[in-house]
Each structure stands twice: as C-alpha cells, then as structure tokens.
XYZ file of C-alpha atoms in Angstrom:
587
model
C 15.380 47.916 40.479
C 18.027 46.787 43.002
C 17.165 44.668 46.062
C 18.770 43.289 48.863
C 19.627 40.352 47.166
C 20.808 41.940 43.806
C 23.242 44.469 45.441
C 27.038 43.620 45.830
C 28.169 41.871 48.863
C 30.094 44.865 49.985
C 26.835 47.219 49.806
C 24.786 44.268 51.979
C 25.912 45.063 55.209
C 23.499 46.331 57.851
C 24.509 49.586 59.443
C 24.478 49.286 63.442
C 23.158 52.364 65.186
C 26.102 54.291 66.727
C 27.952 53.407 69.757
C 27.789 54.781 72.871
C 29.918 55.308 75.510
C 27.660 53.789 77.927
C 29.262 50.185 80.015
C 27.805 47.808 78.344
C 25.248 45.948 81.167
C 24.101 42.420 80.905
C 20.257 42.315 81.037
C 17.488 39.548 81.993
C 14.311 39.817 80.142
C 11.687 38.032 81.153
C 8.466 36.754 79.402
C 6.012 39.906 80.426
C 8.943 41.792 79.307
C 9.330 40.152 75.973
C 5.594 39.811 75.271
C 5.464 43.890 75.290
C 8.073 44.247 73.017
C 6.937 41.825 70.419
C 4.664 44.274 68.660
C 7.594 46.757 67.530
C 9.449 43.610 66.396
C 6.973 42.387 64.113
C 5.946 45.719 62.952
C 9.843 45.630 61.806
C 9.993 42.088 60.418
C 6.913 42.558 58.247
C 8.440 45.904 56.746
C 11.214 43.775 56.263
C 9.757 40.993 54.253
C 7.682 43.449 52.457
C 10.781 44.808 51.139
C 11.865 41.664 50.107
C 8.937 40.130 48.370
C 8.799 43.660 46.616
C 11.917 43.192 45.380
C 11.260 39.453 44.288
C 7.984 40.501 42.749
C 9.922 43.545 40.399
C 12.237 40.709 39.426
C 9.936 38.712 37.922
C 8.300 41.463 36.463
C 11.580 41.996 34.899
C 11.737 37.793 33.876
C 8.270 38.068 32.219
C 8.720 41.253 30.127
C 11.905 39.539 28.976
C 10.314 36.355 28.680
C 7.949 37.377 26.893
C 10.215 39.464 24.041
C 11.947 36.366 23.744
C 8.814 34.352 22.983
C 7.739 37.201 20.598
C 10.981 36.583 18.591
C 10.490 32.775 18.599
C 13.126 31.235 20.839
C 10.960 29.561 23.470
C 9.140 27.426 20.898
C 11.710 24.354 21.457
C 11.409 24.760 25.162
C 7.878 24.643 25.290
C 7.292 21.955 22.844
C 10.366 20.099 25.632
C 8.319 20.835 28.373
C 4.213 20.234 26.922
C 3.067 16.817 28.431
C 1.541 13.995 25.957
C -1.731 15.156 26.142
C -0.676 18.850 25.488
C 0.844 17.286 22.715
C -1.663 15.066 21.028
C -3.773 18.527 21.536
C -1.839 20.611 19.774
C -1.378 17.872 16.750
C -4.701 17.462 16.417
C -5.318 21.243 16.236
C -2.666 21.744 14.033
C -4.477 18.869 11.678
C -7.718 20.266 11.541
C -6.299 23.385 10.313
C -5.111 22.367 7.859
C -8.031 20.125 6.603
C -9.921 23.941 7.233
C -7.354 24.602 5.032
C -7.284 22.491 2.292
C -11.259 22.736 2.231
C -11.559 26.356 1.901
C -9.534 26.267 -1.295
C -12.255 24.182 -2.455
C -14.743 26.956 -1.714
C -17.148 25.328 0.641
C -18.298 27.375 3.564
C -17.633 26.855 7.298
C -20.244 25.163 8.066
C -20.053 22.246 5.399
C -16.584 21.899 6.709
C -17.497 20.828 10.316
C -20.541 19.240 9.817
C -19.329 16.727 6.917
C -16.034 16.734 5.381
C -13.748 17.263 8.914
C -15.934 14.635 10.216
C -15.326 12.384 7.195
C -11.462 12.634 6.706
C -11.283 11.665 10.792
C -13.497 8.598 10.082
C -11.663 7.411 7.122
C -8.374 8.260 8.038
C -9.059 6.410 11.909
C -10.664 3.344 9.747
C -7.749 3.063 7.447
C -4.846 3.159 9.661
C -6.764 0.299 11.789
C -7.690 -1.250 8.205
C -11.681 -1.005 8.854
C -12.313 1.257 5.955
C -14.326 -1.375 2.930
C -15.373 0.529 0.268
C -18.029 -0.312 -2.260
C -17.049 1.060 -5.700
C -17.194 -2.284 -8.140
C -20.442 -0.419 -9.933
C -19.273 3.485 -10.234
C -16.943 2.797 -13.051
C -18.240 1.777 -16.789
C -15.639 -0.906 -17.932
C -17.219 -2.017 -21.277
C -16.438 1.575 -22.628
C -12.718 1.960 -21.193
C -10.351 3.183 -23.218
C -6.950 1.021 -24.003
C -3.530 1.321 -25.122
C -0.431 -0.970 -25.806
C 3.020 0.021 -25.248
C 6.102 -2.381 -25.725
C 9.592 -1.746 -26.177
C 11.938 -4.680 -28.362
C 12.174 -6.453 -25.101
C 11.328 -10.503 -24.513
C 8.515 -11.411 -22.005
C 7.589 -8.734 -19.707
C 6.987 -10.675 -16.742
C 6.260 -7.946 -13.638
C 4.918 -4.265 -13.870
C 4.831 -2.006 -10.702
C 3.004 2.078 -10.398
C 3.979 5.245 -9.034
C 1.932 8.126 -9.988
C 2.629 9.175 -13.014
C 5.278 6.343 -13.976
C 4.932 2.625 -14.516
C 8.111 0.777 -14.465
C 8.475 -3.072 -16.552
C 10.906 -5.613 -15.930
C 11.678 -8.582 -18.607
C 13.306 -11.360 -19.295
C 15.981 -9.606 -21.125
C 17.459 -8.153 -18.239
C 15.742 -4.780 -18.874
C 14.341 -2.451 -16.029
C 12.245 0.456 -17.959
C 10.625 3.673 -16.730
C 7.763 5.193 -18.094
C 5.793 7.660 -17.731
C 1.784 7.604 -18.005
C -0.407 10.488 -19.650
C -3.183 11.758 -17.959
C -6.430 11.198 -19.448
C -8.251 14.701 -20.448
C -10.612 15.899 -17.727
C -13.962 17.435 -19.341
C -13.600 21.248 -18.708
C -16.171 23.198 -17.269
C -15.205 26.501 -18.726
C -14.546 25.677 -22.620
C -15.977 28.195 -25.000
C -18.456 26.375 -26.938
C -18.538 28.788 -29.305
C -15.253 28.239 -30.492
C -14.749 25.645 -33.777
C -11.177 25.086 -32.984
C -10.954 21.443 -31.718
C -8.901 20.866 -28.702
C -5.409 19.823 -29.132
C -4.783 16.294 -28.903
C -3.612 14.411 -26.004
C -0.984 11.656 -25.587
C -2.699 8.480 -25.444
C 0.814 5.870 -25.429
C 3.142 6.129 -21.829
C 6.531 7.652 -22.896
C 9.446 6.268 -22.069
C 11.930 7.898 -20.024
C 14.877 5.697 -19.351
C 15.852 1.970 -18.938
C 18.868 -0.383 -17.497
C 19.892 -3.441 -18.717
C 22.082 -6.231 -17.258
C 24.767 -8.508 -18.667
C 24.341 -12.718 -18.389
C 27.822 -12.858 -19.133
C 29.116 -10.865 -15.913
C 27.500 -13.561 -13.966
C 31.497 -14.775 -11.947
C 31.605 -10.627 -10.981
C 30.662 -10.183 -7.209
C 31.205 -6.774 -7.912
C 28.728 -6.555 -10.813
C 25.398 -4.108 -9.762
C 22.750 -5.647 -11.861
C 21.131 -8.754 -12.945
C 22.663 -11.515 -14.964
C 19.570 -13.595 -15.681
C 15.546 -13.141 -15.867
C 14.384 -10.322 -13.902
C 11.053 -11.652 -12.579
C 9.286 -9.123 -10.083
C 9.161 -5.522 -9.633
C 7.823 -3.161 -7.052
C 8.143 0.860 -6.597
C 7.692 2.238 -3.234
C 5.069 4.756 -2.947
C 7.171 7.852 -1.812
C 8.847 7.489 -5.167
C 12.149 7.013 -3.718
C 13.090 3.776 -4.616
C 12.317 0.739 -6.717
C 13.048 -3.104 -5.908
C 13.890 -5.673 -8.853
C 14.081 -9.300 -8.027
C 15.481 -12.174 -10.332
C 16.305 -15.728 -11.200
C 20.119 -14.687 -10.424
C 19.191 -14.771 -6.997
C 19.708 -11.114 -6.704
C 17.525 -8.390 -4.659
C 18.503 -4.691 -6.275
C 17.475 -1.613 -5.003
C 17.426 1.368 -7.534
C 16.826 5.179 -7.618
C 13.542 5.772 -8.902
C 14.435 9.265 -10.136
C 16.865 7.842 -12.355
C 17.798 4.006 -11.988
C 20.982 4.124 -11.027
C 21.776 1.579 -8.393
C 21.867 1.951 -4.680
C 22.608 -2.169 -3.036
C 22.694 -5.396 -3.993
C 21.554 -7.981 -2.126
C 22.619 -11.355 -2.275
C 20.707 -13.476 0.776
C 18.461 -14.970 -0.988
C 19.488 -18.793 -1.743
C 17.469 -19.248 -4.846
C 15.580 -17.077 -7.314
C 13.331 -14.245 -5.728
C 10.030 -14.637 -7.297
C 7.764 -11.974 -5.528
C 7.792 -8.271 -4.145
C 5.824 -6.103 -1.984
C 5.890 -3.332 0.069
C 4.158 -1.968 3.222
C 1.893 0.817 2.361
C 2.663 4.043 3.110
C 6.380 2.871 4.263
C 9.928 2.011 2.815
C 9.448 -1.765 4.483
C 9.825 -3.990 1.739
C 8.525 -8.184 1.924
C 10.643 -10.195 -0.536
C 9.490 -14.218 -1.710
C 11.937 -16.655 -2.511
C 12.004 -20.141 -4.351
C 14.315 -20.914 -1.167
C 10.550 -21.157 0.719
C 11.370 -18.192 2.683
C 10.641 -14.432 2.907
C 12.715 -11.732 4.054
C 12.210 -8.187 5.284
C 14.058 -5.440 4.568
C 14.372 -1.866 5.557
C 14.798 -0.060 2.644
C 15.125 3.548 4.631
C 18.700 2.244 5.894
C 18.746 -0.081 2.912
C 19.596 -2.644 5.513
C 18.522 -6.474 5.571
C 15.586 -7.203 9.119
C 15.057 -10.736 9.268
C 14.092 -14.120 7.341
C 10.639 -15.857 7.691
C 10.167 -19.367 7.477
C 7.836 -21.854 7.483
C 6.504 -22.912 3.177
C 7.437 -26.152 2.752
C 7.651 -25.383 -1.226
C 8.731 -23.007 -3.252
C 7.203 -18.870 -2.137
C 5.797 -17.392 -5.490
C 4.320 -14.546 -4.599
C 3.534 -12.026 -1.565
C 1.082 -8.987 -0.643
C 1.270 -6.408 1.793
C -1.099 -3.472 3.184
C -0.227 -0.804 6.144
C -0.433 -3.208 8.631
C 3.440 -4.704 9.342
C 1.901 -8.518 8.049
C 2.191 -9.439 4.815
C 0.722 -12.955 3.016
C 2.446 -15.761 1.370
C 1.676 -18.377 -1.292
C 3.544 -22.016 -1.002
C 2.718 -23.061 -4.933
C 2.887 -26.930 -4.804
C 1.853 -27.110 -0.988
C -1.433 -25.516 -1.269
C -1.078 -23.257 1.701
C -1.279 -19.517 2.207
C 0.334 -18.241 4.779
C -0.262 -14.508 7.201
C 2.729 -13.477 8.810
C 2.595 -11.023 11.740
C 5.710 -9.614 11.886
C 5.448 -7.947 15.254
C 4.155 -10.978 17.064
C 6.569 -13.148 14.804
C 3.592 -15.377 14.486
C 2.237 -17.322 11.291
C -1.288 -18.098 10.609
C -2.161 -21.171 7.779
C -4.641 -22.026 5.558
C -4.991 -24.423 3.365
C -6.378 -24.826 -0.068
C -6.397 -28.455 -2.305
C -8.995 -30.928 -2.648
C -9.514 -33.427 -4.825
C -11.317 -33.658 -8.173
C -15.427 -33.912 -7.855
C -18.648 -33.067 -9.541
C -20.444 -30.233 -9.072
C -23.455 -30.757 -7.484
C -25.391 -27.670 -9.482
C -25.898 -29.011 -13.065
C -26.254 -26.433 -15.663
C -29.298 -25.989 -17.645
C -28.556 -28.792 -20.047
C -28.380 -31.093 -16.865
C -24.525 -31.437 -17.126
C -23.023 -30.956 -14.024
C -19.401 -28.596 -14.088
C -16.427 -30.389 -13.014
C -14.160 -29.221 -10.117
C -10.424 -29.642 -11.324
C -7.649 -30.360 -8.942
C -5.855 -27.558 -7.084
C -2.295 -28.488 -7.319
C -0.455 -24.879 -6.928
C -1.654 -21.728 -5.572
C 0.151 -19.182 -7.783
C -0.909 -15.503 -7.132
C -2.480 -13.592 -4.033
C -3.518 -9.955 -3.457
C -4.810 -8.730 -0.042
C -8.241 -6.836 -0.205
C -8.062 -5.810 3.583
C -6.636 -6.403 6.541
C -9.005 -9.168 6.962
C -9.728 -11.024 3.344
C -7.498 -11.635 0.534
C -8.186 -13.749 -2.872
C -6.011 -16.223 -4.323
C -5.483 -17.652 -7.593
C -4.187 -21.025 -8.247
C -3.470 -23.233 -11.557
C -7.093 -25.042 -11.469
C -8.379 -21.524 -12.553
C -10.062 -20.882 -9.460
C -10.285 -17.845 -7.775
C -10.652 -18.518 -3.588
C -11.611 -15.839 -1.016
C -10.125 -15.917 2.416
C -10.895 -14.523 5.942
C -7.840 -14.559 8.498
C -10.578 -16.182 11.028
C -11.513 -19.415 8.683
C -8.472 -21.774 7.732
C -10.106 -22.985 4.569
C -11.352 -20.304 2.164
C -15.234 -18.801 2.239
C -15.505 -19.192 -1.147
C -14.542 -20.564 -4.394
C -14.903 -19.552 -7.584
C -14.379 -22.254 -10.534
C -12.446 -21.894 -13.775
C -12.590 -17.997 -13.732
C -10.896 -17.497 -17.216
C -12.817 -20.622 -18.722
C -11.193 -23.580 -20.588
C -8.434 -24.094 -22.935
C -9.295 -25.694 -26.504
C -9.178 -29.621 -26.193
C -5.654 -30.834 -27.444
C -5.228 -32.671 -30.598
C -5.194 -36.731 -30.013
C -1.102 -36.318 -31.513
C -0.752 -33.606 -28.505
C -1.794 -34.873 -25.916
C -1.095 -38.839 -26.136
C 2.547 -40.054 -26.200
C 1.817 -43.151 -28.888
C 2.700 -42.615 -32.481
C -0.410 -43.511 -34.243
C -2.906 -42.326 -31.240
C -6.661 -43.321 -31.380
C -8.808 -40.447 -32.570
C -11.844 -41.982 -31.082
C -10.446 -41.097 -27.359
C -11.297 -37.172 -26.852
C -9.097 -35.355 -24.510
C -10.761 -33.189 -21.796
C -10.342 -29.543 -21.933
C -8.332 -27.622 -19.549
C -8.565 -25.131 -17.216
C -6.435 -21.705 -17.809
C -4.404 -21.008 -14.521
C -5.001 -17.606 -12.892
C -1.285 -15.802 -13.926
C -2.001 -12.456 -12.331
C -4.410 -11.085 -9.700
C -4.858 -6.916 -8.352
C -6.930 -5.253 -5.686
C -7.907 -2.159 -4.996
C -7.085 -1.929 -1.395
C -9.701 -1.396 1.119
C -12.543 -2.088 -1.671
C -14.765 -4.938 -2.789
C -13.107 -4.362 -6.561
C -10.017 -6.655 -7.869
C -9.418 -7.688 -11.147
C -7.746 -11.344 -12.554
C -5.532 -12.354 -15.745
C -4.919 -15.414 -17.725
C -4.311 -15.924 -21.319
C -8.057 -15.597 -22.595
C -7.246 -12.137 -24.027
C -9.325 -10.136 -21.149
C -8.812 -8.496 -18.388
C -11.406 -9.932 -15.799
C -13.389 -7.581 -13.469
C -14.644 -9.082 -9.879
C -16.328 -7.496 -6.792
C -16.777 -9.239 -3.667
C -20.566 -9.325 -1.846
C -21.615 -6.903 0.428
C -21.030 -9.848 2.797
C -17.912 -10.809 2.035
C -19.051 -14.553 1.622
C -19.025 -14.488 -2.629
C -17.201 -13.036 -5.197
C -19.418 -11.911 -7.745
C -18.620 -11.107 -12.070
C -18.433 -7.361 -12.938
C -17.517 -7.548 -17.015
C -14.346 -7.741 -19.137
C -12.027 -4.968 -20.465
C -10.475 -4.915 -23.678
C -12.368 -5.260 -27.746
C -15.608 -6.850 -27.322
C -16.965 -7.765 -30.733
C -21.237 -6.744 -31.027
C -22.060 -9.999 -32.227
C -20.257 -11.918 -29.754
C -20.495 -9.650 -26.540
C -23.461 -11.868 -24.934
C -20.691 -14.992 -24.675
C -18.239 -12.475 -23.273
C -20.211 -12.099 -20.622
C -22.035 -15.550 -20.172
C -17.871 -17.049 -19.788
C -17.652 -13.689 -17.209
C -19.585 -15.677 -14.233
C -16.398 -18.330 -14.437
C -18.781 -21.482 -14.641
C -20.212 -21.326 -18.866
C -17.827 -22.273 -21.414
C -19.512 -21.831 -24.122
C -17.820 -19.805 -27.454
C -14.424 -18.966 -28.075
C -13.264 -15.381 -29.262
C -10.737 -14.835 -32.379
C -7.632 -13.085 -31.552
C -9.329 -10.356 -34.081
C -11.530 -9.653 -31.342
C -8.664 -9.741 -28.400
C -6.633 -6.756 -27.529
C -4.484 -8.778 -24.556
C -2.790 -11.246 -26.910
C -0.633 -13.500 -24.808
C 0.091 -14.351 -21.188
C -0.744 -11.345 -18.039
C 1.960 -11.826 -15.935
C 1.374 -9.370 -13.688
C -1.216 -6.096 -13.036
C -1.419 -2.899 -11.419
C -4.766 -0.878 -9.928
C -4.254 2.385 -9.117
C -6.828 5.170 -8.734
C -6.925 8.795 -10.519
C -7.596 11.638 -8.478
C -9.327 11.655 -4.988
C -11.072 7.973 -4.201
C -10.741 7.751 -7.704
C -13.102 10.876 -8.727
C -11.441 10.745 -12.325
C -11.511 6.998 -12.703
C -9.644 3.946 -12.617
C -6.668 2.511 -14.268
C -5.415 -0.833 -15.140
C -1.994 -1.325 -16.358
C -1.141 -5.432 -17.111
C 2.143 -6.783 -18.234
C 1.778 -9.048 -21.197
C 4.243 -11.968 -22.879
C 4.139 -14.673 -25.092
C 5.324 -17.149 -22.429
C 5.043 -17.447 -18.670
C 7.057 -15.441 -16.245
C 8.673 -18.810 -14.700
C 8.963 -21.103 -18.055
C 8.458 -21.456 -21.247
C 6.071 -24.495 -21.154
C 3.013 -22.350 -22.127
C 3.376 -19.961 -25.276
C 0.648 -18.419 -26.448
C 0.552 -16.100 -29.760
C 1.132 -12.453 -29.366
C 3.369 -9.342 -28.301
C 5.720 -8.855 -25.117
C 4.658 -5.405 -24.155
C 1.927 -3.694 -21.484
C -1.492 -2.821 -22.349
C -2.891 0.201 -19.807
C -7.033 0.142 -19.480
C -8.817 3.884 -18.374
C -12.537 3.229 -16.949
C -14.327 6.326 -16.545
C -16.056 7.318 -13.354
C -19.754 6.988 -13.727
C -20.855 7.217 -9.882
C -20.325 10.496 -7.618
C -17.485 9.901 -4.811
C -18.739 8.122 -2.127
C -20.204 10.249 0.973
C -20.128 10.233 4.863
C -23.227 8.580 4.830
C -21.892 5.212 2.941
C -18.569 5.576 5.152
C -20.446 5.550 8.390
C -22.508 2.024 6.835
C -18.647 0.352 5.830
C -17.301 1.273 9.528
C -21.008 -0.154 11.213
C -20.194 -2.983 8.950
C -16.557 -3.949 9.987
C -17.141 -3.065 13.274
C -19.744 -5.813 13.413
C-alpha cells in the first residue's frame, strides 16, 4: 500500500486550491479570531496524521509478514542468537541441555517422571560438583578384586617403562625406542536375552589386546636435528582423552607429539634441558604438563601444538607430575622431599614437604617388636585423587596422603609393598672374607608406580612384590586403608597375602609360581568400563625386569603389560549417596 512517504518525490507535492483572480489583501488576525478557527485546523491535522500512522502501521505489517517468512526459512537464527543478552543465552543453553538429557533418558525407557525427579537432578549435581572438583565418590567396595580376571601381553621389546589409556587402546613405550598401539577387548557383558535352551556355547571372546601398529626410533641418528623421533630411552607416555594425540617423553631430551590414529609424527620439541621424566594432561583438554630432570615443568598447548610457559621452583631433579580439570597440576622433587601444587592461573606454587628421619614405631606388634620407620630420601611417584588430596609414593615404601591445606602429609602409610629378602653377608659388605655373624637388615621395596581413580577414594600402588596393591582412602580422608591384591593368589598362602596387604606385617614370602606380575611396575593405568564404571574396572600396569631410570635393580621376569578386569559387584551409585559426597565436601 503506498503512503506519503513511499510515493516518488514527483507524486509528493500538495495540490494548492485554484487561484483566483481576486487582489491578493494582507490580513491581521487576531487571537479571538484564531481561537475560532482552531477547531477546523485540528480536525485537518488529525486526519492528517491518521493517514500517516496508517500508512506506517501497513508498513510494518508488511516488515512482519516478511519477517516472519524469513524466520520460517531459517535466516534470522544468527541475528537473534547476535542480539539475545547473556542471560537469554545461558537460558537457552540450559534448555537446550536438558533436552537432551530428556533425550538420552528416554532411550533408556524410563518415564517422565523418573526423569525430573532423579536422574536430571543427578547429572546437574554431578556434573556442577565435578567441574568445581567436589564430586568424592565411594566405590573401593563395589568391585570383587580377588576374582579379577588377568592377562599378559608383551611384544620382543626391552623394559616397558610407561603405559597410557584411551578407550579402547593402550599405548607402551620402552626402552628400545618403541611407541606401540594396542587395542583392548571388551570383556563379555552377561546377556539378558540368551536362549537357554540352546546347547551351542557362545563363541569365544578375545582375552589378549591386539596390536595395531608401533614406531621405533634410531640411537644412531642422534647428530640429526632434523630427525622426528627418539634416539635414546623413551621413558613416559600419555594419550589425551579426545583421542587426538599422544605425548612421548625421553632420556634424549625430546618432547614428541604423535597422531593417535596412526603415529605418525606431528612436532618435536626440544626445550627441555635434560631428560623428560613425567607426563600429564588436563582432563577433558589438549593442555599437556611435562617434568623434567632439568627441575622444571613446562606447559604446552597441544591444540596449536605450541610451547606456554616453564615452571620453576624443585631444587632436584622433577620425576613425575599429575593433573585433573582444574588448570594446576602437582610435582614431585625426588631427592628434595618436596611436592609441589602449581596454580597455573595465579602462577602461584604451594609446598609440602615430606622426609624425616629414621625412628621406632611407637605401636609394637603382637610379638612386642616395634616396626621400624625407614628414611624418606626420594619421593618418586604422585597421583592426584581430587582437587584437594593426592598420595605419594617415595623409595622408603611409604605411601603419604596429602591435603592442599596441611604442608606435611595427613597420613602415612609404612612399607606398603613389604620388605626385600635380607642380602647375603658377600652382598651387602664390601670386605672379601665378610663376617657371617653380622645380619644385614632387610629393605624396604620403593613404591615404582601409583594410579587413582579420579574423584574416588580408590587408587592402586606397584612395586616389585608381584601384586598389584588395592587402597581406599577413609570416609574422612585422614587414613588410607588396605582393600586386597590382584593377580594368582595361591589357597594355602592367601591369609599372608593379605596379612602383608595392611603395609605393616612382613611375614611370608610368595614363589614366583604363585606371582603373575614378575618384575618391576613401572607405571599403571585406571580406567572405568561403561557408565561410573557399571561394567567394572580395569587395571592395565607396565612391567620390566629393571627400573624405568636404571638398571641398579633387576628383578626376574618378562618386559611386557599385564591388564587386570574386576567385576562390578555393587549397583551404580544413586542421587542419594551423591547428595552425602557434595554435603561432605562442602563441609
């Protein structure tokens, strides 16, 4: 509809009445004379404006109809979403989440009202506690270790010194150089809807990982700046946990980043001064924390594959580090006895410091012998249980828990693993014809590998005992507390298993007959099946003859991995126990 303001300029011309021939005469109005003609002239400007604003009003008429074909056919989505304030925003994010926890739910086959009243209200809860790192869950007693299944895998490699998971591969690094992928079977799930009736057994699964692919480096293309792999002991490993990449560390000094889909290269970095000893990286991110026998750690942005900045502050040599979501991370010094947080953000350090001398137990035993307390000298492994505690392991054999609000741990637990056979009097003294009379004291075994399952009061310790140690921390957080052992347990000996479990009797040494981890765990992985670990948990641990830094402790056995499957024996845990962990933290 055309307007006044629509039409062409030539057609907007008002039309004067016609002339007449009558002299034009000059006249006076006064105010009576004005006030009596006021009534025609506002009767005239109102029809006036009411032609206008009818004209303005058809326009937009016009604007919507259009507007809103245009919105039908989706090409005002971008200018809304440019125009929606934060709040209209966060709104529509949230609404878009809980449909599609509706949706994910009703797949399941649960009815509406079991999706507001508990699950929705759970996933908020636990997704809210986790990103703030509140969430503490209590699942050390739903899974039945003693009857976990086991399996070794090895490839002709030497000492396998790091392993690192992402569902469904497991990738190994050794001293040879050698960066393998493999890939893990899934363990059989009991079906609901088997026939019964049917005598055909079901076909057998694959028990061993497969392996997919491996890389291997060259010591002798050490003078080549150009060369894109190691050239001496590859001694950490991590995989990031989108699957994209995977980080390699070694005694060359180098930092490689690979393609996890299939190994090939992608940067080399060279900024480390000295053998990089430790990996980890932020969860749920492509930030990656790297330790260095230079006493430093870097950052590293793995998304750009770009090098962030260099921590400092360890006044030995960094042997290992451990990360969660929060952008911190956790350091070990070795030989000076502190561990140390690092808040990125704040670019702030928090210490604590382990040591302490050697001194008697004040809590005899029951044959009125009281335990000695050996001498911390290194703190070799760490693993972060939550944002708040994390558990060391050092070469005393003690396992210590931490809290980021106490600078000297809450509590220590003595020779973990037990003690090493006492040395022969021709091993242990340096004189010729020694005096056989003189007994040597037995040592502790050093803690060579420690694993958490984050946000959980269950983590798990290696040594060279031949078992895989399982630990749970007290519904206090104040004591760590003995779960059992994985691997063979032999019937007649299984009650000393256990007693040496609590990490204070020594009593009774088992035969490597009766050992399925023969030789040193270097490293270990947690990781759980399904949802909050519904179809159990798995343990993979790397395994070698020697120790992932030297070759001053051998032990007999095979370079290889050993993966552990512990069978859910506890329903998942409900809203009810996550509302009790959050009341907890919170407090």
């Amino acid at each position: 509809m055309s307007s006044f303001f629509t039409l062409p300029a030539s057609q907007r011309k008002r039309k004067r009445p016609a002339e007449t021939n009558e002299p034009s005469v000059k006249r006076y109005v006064s105010k009576s004379t004005a006030q009596t003609k006021s009534p025609s002239a506002k009767t005239a400007r109102v029809r006036r404006d009411e032609s206008i604003s009818g004209s303005e009003s058809d326009e937009g008429a016009q604007r919507r109809t259009s507007g809103e074909e245009y919105a039908s056919s989706g090409g005002s989505s971008e200018s809304e979403e440019e125009d929606e304030t934060g709040a209209e925003r966060r709104l529509r994010l949230a609404e878009r989440y809980l449909e599609n926890i509706k949706g994910e739910v009703d797949e399941a086959g649960f009815d509406a009202e079991e999706i507001d009243r508990d699950l929705i209200a759970e996933r908020l809860k636990e997704d809210a506690a986790e990103a703030k790192g509140r969430l503490f869950r209590r699942i050390a007693s739903h899974f039945n270790f003693p009857e976990a299944s086991s399996c070794q895998f090895r490839a002709d490699t030497l000492a396998t010194t790091s392993i690192a998971t992402c569902l469904p591969y497991v990738y190994t690094v050794s001293k040879d150089l050698t960066l393998i992928k493999w890939e893990l079977p899934t363990p059989p799930l009991p079906s609901k809807h088997m026939n019964k009736s049917s005598k055909r057994p079901p076909p057998p699964t694959r028990r061993r990982p497969k392996k997919l692919m491996y890389t291997k480096g060259n010591e002798h293309m050490r003078k080549d700046p150009n060369y894109q792999h190691h050239t001496d002991h590859i001694l950490c490993v991590a995989a990031s946990s989108d699957g994209r990449f995977v980080a390699t560390g070694g005694k060359d000094r180098r930092l490689i980043i690979w393609s996890a889909a299939d190994l090939s290269p992608l940067r080399v970095f060279n900024q480390h001064r000295d053998a990089v000893t430790g990996l980890a990286f932020r969860r749920g991110t492509n930030q990656l924390y790297s330790s260095s026998k230079d006493r430093t750690i870097k950052t590293w942005s793995l998304n750009e594959l770009a090098y962030v900045e260099t921590l400092f502050g360890h006044q030995d040599e960094v042997v290992d580090v451990a990360a969660l979501s929060q952008e911190r991370c956790v350091s070990i010094g070795a030989r000076d006895r502190t561990a140390r947080l690092w808040k990125v953000v704040e670019e702030t350090q928090l210490v604590f410091r382990g040591g302490g001398g050697e001194k008697k137990s004040r809590n005899p035993n029951k044959d009125g012998v009281s335990t000695p307390f050996f001498a911390e000298g290194s703190i070799d492994r760490v693993a972060m249980v939550d944002e708040e505690n994390f558990v060391t392991g050092s070469d005393n054999g003690s396992i210590s828990l931490w809290n980021i609000y106490k600078k000297k741990p809450v509590f220590i637990l003595p020779m973990a693993h037990g003690l090493d056979p006492a040395l022969k009097p021709e091993e242990s003294s340096a004189e010729q014809h020694p005096d056989q009379k003189i007994p040597c004291p037995r040592q502790p075994r050093w803690i060579t590998a420690l694993a958490t399952v984050p946000y959980s009061d269950l983590f798990v310790s290696g040594s060279w005992d031949g078992w895989v140690r399982i630990w749970k921390i007290s519904e206090d957080k104040r004591r760590i507390e003995a779960v059992g052992v994985m691997g063979k347990v032999d019937s007649a000996k299984e009650g000393t298993v256990v007693a040496m479990a609590d990490g204070r009797s020594t009593g009774g040494e088992l035969g490597n007959a009766d050992q399925l981890v023969r030789g040193v765990i270097n490293d270990m992985a947690v990781f759980e099946r399904g949802d909050k670990g519904k179809d159990g948990l798995c343990i993979v641990a790397a395994v070698g003859t020697e120790h992932r830094f030297g070759r001053w402790k051998k032990v007999k056995g095979k370079n290889g991995a050993v993966v552990f499957e512990a069978k859910r024996t506890v329903a998942v845990t409900s809203s009810v126990d996550v509302e009790k962990s959050l009341r907890e933290a919170s407090h």
